[in-house]
Every structure is written in C-alpha cells, then in structure tokens.
Short mmCIF file of C-alpha atoms and ligand atoms in Angstrom, two decimals:
data_model
loop_
_atom_site.label_atom_id
_atom_site.label_comp_id
_atom_site.label_asym_id
_atom_site.label_seq_id
_atom_site.Cartn_x
_atom_site.Cartn_y
_atom_site.Cartn_z
CA MET A 1 31.39 24.69 -35.76
CA SER A 2 33.03 21.80 -33.86
CA MET A 3 30.93 18.77 -32.87
CA ILE A 4 31.25 19.75 -29.19
CA ASN A 5 29.84 23.20 -29.86
CA ALA A 6 27.15 21.77 -32.11
CA LEU A 7 25.87 19.30 -29.48
CA PRO A 8 23.67 21.71 -27.47
CA PHE A 9 21.98 22.75 -30.74
CA PHE A 10 21.12 19.13 -31.61
CA LYS A 11 19.90 18.51 -28.08
CA THR A 12 17.55 21.45 -28.36
CA LEU A 13 16.40 20.33 -31.76
CA TYR A 14 15.71 16.67 -30.95
CA LEU A 15 14.55 16.81 -27.34
CA ARG A 16 11.86 19.44 -27.86
CA PRO A 17 8.47 17.76 -27.23
CA PRO A 18 6.43 17.30 -30.43
CA GLN A 19 3.40 19.53 -31.01
CA ASN A 20 -0.04 18.00 -31.49
CA SER A 21 -2.58 19.17 -34.05
CA LEU A 22 -3.89 21.85 -31.67
CA GLY A 23 -0.41 23.30 -31.34
CA ARG A 24 -0.12 22.32 -27.66
CA GLN A 25 2.90 20.41 -26.40
CA ARG A 26 2.24 16.72 -25.79
CA ARG A 27 3.29 15.47 -22.37
CA HIS A 28 5.04 12.12 -22.09
CA THR A 29 5.42 12.18 -18.33
CA LEU A 30 4.18 9.51 -15.92
CA PRO A 31 1.02 10.31 -13.95
CA ALA A 32 1.67 12.57 -10.95
CA SER A 33 -0.33 10.31 -8.65
CA GLU A 34 -1.61 6.83 -9.34
CA PHE A 35 -3.26 4.26 -7.08
CA ARG A 36 -3.29 0.67 -8.23
CA CYS A 37 -3.03 -2.88 -6.96
CA LEU A 38 0.54 -4.14 -6.80
CA THR A 39 1.99 -6.89 -8.96
CA PRO A 40 4.89 -9.27 -8.25
CA GLU A 41 7.06 -6.88 -10.31
CA ASP A 42 6.57 -4.27 -7.55
CA ALA A 43 8.00 -6.59 -4.88
CA ILE A 44 11.52 -5.09 -4.87
CA GLY A 45 10.17 -1.54 -4.48
CA VAL A 46 7.93 -2.70 -1.64
CA PHE A 47 10.81 -4.44 0.09
CA GLU A 48 13.07 -1.37 -0.19
CA ILE A 49 10.49 0.78 1.62
CA GLU A 50 9.91 -1.94 4.21
CA ARG A 51 13.63 -2.41 4.87
CA GLU A 52 14.14 1.26 5.58
CA ALA A 53 10.95 1.50 7.65
CA PHE A 54 11.38 -1.55 9.86
CA THR A 55 14.84 -3.11 9.80
CA SER A 56 16.56 -0.17 11.47
CA VAL A 57 13.78 0.03 14.09
CA SER A 58 12.92 -3.57 14.96
CA GLY A 59 15.62 -5.51 13.09
CA ASP A 60 13.05 -7.30 10.94
CA CYS A 61 10.30 -6.61 8.38
CA PRO A 62 6.65 -7.72 8.60
CA LEU A 63 7.07 -9.39 5.20
CA HIS A 64 10.31 -10.75 3.76
CA LEU A 65 10.90 -10.53 0.02
CA ASP A 66 9.70 -14.10 -0.62
CA GLU A 67 6.54 -13.42 1.42
CA ILE A 68 5.87 -10.22 -0.55
CA HIS A 69 6.14 -12.29 -3.75
CA HIS A 70 3.93 -14.95 -2.19
CA PHE A 71 1.07 -12.55 -1.39
CA LEU A 72 1.39 -10.49 -4.58
CA ASN A 73 1.12 -13.72 -6.56
CA LEU A 74 -1.77 -15.16 -4.53
CA CYS A 75 -3.92 -12.10 -3.86
CA PRO A 76 -2.65 -8.96 -5.66
CA GLU A 77 -6.22 -7.61 -5.52
CA LEU A 78 -5.79 -7.14 -1.75
CA SER A 79 -2.83 -4.81 -2.17
CA LEU A 80 -2.73 -1.13 -3.02
CA GLY A 81 0.19 1.03 -4.07
CA TRP A 82 0.53 4.80 -4.32
CA PHE A 83 2.86 5.86 -7.10
CA GLU A 84 4.17 9.39 -7.68
CA GLU A 85 5.51 9.80 -11.22
CA GLY A 86 5.95 6.05 -11.42
CA GLN A 87 7.77 5.71 -8.09
CA LEU A 88 6.19 3.66 -5.32
CA VAL A 89 5.78 5.95 -2.29
CA ALA A 90 3.37 3.98 -0.08
CA PHE A 91 1.67 0.60 -0.08
CA ILE A 92 -0.61 -1.82 1.73
CA ILE A 93 -0.48 -5.60 1.44
CA GLY A 94 -3.36 -7.75 2.65
CA SER A 95 -4.56 -11.34 2.40
CA LEU A 96 -7.69 -13.20 3.46
CA TRP A 97 -8.13 -14.76 6.87
CA ASP A 98 -10.93 -17.02 8.12
CA GLN A 99 -10.81 -16.86 11.93
CA GLU A 100 -12.22 -14.39 14.43
CA ARG A 101 -8.78 -13.46 15.74
CA LEU A 102 -5.31 -13.50 14.21
CA SER A 103 -2.94 -16.36 15.01
CA GLN A 104 0.63 -17.16 13.96
CA ASP A 105 -0.57 -18.81 10.72
CA ALA A 106 -2.08 -15.49 9.62
CA LEU A 107 1.42 -14.12 9.07
CA THR A 108 2.08 -16.47 6.17
CA LEU A 109 -1.25 -17.83 4.92
CA HIS A 110 -3.89 -16.57 2.50
CA LYS A 111 -7.28 -18.22 3.12
CA PRO A 112 -9.18 -17.79 -0.16
CA HIS A 113 -12.56 -18.44 1.46
CA GLY A 114 -12.03 -16.04 4.36
CA THR A 115 -14.07 -12.89 4.75
CA THR A 116 -11.53 -10.95 6.82
CA VAL A 117 -8.77 -8.96 5.15
CA HIS A 118 -5.63 -9.24 7.22
CA ILE A 119 -3.55 -6.12 6.58
CA HIS A 120 0.02 -7.32 6.88
CA VAL A 121 1.73 -4.02 6.32
CA LEU A 122 1.19 -0.36 5.58
CA ALA A 123 4.33 1.65 4.94
CA VAL A 124 5.15 5.05 3.51
CA HIS A 125 8.53 5.90 1.97
CA CYS A 126 10.51 7.87 4.56
CA THR A 127 10.65 11.09 2.50
CA PHE A 128 6.85 11.12 2.16
CA ARG A 129 5.84 10.53 5.79
CA GLN A 130 3.87 12.96 7.94
CA GLN A 131 2.15 14.37 4.85
CA GLY A 132 -1.12 12.52 5.27
CA LYS A 133 -0.23 9.80 2.75
CA GLY A 134 -0.53 6.86 5.18
CA SER A 135 -4.02 7.98 6.25
CA ILE A 136 -5.16 8.71 2.70
CA LEU A 137 -3.90 5.39 1.38
CA MET A 138 -5.62 3.51 4.21
CA TRP A 139 -8.84 5.43 3.56
CA ARG A 140 -8.73 4.57 -0.14
CA TYR A 141 -7.94 0.94 0.64
CA LEU A 142 -10.91 0.64 3.01
CA GLN A 143 -13.17 2.27 0.40
CA TYR A 144 -11.87 -0.22 -2.14
CA LEU A 145 -12.54 -3.17 0.21
CA CYS A 146 -16.15 -1.96 0.45
CA SER A 147 -16.51 -2.79 -3.23
CA LEU A 148 -15.41 -6.42 -2.73
CA PRO A 149 -18.56 -8.43 -1.94
CA TYR A 150 -16.75 -11.18 -0.01
CA VAL A 151 -15.08 -8.83 2.50
CA ARG A 152 -16.75 -8.28 5.90
CA ARG A 153 -13.96 -6.66 7.87
CA ALA A 154 -10.31 -5.69 7.91
CA THR A 155 -7.99 -6.54 10.76
CA LEU A 156 -4.40 -5.74 11.68
CA MET A 157 -1.94 -5.97 14.52
CA CYS A 158 0.15 -3.00 15.58
CA GLU A 159 2.35 -1.79 18.37
CA ASP A 160 0.83 0.46 21.05
CA PHE A 161 2.21 3.69 19.61
CA LEU A 162 0.22 3.25 16.39
CA ILE A 163 -3.16 2.68 18.03
CA SER A 164 -4.12 6.34 17.72
CA PHE A 165 -3.08 6.43 14.04
CA TYR A 166 -5.28 3.44 13.19
CA SER A 167 -8.10 4.68 15.43
CA LYS A 168 -8.20 7.86 13.35
CA CYS A 169 -8.49 5.62 10.27
CA GLY A 170 -11.62 4.05 11.81
CA PHE A 171 -10.18 0.89 13.41
CA LYS A 172 -11.35 -0.29 16.84
CA VAL A 173 -9.16 -2.07 19.40
CA LEU A 174 -9.99 -5.78 19.80
CA GLY A 175 -7.39 -6.41 22.50
CA PRO A 176 -3.94 -7.99 22.79
CA CYS A 177 -2.93 -10.11 19.78
CA GLU A 178 -1.76 -13.66 20.45
CA ILE A 179 1.05 -13.23 17.89
CA THR A 180 4.45 -12.15 19.18
CA VAL A 181 7.54 -11.45 17.08
CA GLY A 182 10.68 -11.79 19.19
CA SER A 183 10.06 -9.60 22.20
CA LEU A 184 7.41 -7.47 20.44
CA ASN A 185 3.77 -7.59 21.53
CA PHE A 186 0.88 -6.28 19.45
CA ILE A 187 -2.65 -4.97 19.75
CA GLU A 188 -5.24 -6.33 17.34
CA MET A 189 -7.54 -3.81 15.64
CA ASN A 190 -10.62 -4.25 13.52
CA TYR A 191 -12.56 -2.27 10.89
CA ALA A 192 -16.09 -3.41 10.04
CA ILE A 193 -16.64 -3.28 6.29
CA GLN A 194 -20.01 -4.94 6.15
CA ALA A 195 -22.26 -2.08 7.27
CA HIS A 196 -20.51 0.51 5.07
CA ALA A 197 -20.36 -1.90 2.15
CA PHE A 198 -24.03 -2.76 2.38
CA MET A 199 -24.98 0.92 2.00
CA ARG A 200 -22.47 1.44 -0.81
CA ARG A 201 -23.36 -1.72 -2.75
CA ASN A 202 -27.03 -0.81 -2.56
CA SER A 203 -26.59 2.80 -3.51
CA GLY A 204 -25.68 1.92 -7.09
CA CYS A 205 -22.11 3.24 -6.89
C1 LIG B 1 2.88 4.71 10.25
C2 LIG B 1 2.90 5.34 8.86
C3 LIG B 1 2.30 4.37 7.86
C4 LIG B 1 2.05 6.62 8.91
O1 LIG B 1 2.02 7.19 7.61
P1 LIG B 1 2.23 8.77 7.45
O2 LIG B 1 1.95 9.10 6.03
O3 LIG B 1 3.54 9.17 7.98
O4 LIG B 1 1.11 9.30 8.44
P2 LIG B 1 0.06 10.47 8.17
O5 LIG B 1 0.81 11.68 7.75
O6 LIG B 1 -1.06 10.00 7.33
O7 LIG B 1 -0.55 10.62 9.61
C5 LIG B 1 0.18 11.22 10.55
C6 LIG B 1 -0.44 10.89 11.89
O8 LIG B 1 -0.03 9.59 12.30
C7 LIG B 1 0.79 9.68 13.44
N1 LIG B 1 1.96 8.83 13.26
C8 LIG B 1 2.57 8.54 12.11
N2 LIG B 1 3.62 7.75 12.35
C9 LIG B 1 3.66 7.57 13.68
C10 LIG B 1 4.52 6.87 14.53
N3 LIG B 1 5.57 6.17 14.09
N4 LIG B 1 4.28 6.89 15.84
C11 LIG B 1 3.22 7.59 16.34
N5 LIG B 1 2.38 8.29 15.56
C12 LIG B 1 2.60 8.26 14.26
C13 LIG B 1 1.25 11.12 13.50
O9 LIG B 1 1.49 11.52 14.82
C14 LIG B 1 0.11 11.88 12.88
O10 LIG B 1 -0.89 12.14 13.83
P3 LIG B 1 -1.62 13.58 13.84
O11 LIG B 1 -2.47 13.60 12.60
O12 LIG B 1 -2.38 13.58 15.10
O13 LIG B 1 -0.52 14.58 13.78
C15 LIG B 1 4.33 5.76 8.42
O14 LIG B 1 4.88 6.60 9.39
C16 LIG B 1 5.27 4.58 8.20
O15 LIG B 1 5.37 4.06 7.10
N6 LIG B 1 5.99 4.17 9.25
C17 LIG B 1 6.92 3.08 9.15
C18 LIG B 1 6.22 1.78 8.91
C19 LIG B 1 5.18 1.45 9.97
O16 LIG B 1 5.42 1.62 11.18
N7 LIG B 1 4.01 0.96 9.50
C20 LIG B 1 2.89 0.61 10.36
C21 LIG B 1 2.98 -0.78 10.89
S1 LIG B 1 2.62 -2.01 9.66
#
C-alpha cells in the first residue's frame, strides 16, 4: 500500500475521539453557547463586529480599538459577550457614569464611583441578526447588572430608529441627548435597575 493510499486509514485511526470508561465518546468541542464578560484579548473580535456594523453605515464606530482596550482594561465586569462555539457573535460594552445625563465626556471616561452604567455599544454579528440575540443579550446584561450592588440604572444613547428596539428591552426615553457625533443626533434612554435589584437582592437569589 502506498503512503498516499494509507493516509485515510491513519486519519481514521488517529482522529477517532477516545472512549471514556463508560464507552461513550468524549467531546472536545467548545461550548455551543457561552455568556461571559469580555477581556482585552477579545478586543479585536469586538472591533471586527463593530466595523462591519457601523463603519459602512455611519462611517465611524462608537468605540475605536484603543477605546475598546481602554474599557475592557478598566471595567471588564461591565461588558458581556455571547460566544457560539468560541466565536464572539454579540457583545455589550459599558462603563460607569456619575451624572444624571450623558455628556461628551461619557464617551471616553469610566467613573469608578458612578452608579449609572453607560452602555456604549451593543452589536450583533451580521450573520446572527434578527434572531433575537440582541434582545436576549440585553436582557441577560440587565439581569446581570441587577446583581451588582453599586448599579442604580443603565443609560444609553441611540438613533431614533432604535427607540422601539430598546423600549422592548425595557428602556424609557429621557429625551434628546446633548452628545452629537458629526451630523448624528441621539435620543437618551434609561433603564431603572434599583427597584428590580432591590427585589432580587432581597429574595436570596
Ligand atoms: C440593533 C441590533 C443590536 C439588534 O440585534 P438583533 O439581534 O438583530 O435584534 P433582535 O433579533 O433581538 O430584535 C429584533 C427586533 O429589533 C428590531 N431591529 C433590529 N435592528 C433594527 C434596526 N437596525 N432598525 C430598526 N429596528 C431594528 C427589529 O425590527 C425587531 O423588531 P420586532 O421584534 O418587532 O420584529 C443589531 O441589529 C445590530 O447589531 N445592529 C448594528 C449595530 C447597532 O446598530 N447597534 C445599536 C446601537 S449601539
């Protein structure tokens, strides 16, 4: 038998998954779905999704690569990523803010003593949109914020066409945001964590 003909045999022999003591095949695959806070190592994956989602539409991203690094270094606990078999498919990045309303500084600063989570960006990889992932990720993120004792509310700015999406997630319109980016104007929206969190923190879960 030539080496070329023998190769498929060896492949079959060596690539077969090992059997465990119960005779079942062990699986060495990555988890189908995983939610976890992001780390600075995830920054490139985040930026790739952002670039596709925003650059072609508005010419710019909410967070540039250095800003993604900045927030994932300063406050990774305020981010959440959704991974499918190890691949990032959706994410949220937040930081703390200490004023009633958002101002230009909120785009770049993390205020460690703030009680408001400023959600800088939510984005879903283009091939996974319109499948409920954006809503589910936001829901999980808000549930997670309820477990953080220092968080009273979450706030974000969005364009008009996303008001209904965020309203369905439970956000309420606060009014026009003072921040503008180029010619873009935004609406500021708010989600009160405190009342929900109080019930949750006192229910023992
Ligand atoms: C906006 C975004 C996060 C929504 O995530 P998604 O997984 O596609 O949305 P879901 O499947 O959970 O929800 C779909 C709902 O949101 C609405 N929606 C989603 N994207 C929308 C858009 N660009 N414009 C208007 N409505 C939109 C849909 O109409 C749908 O409403 P319905 O339930 O009444 O049919 C996603 O489209 C995305 O990443 N877009 C690019 C980045 C972006 O704009 N991010 C938000 C600003 S930071």
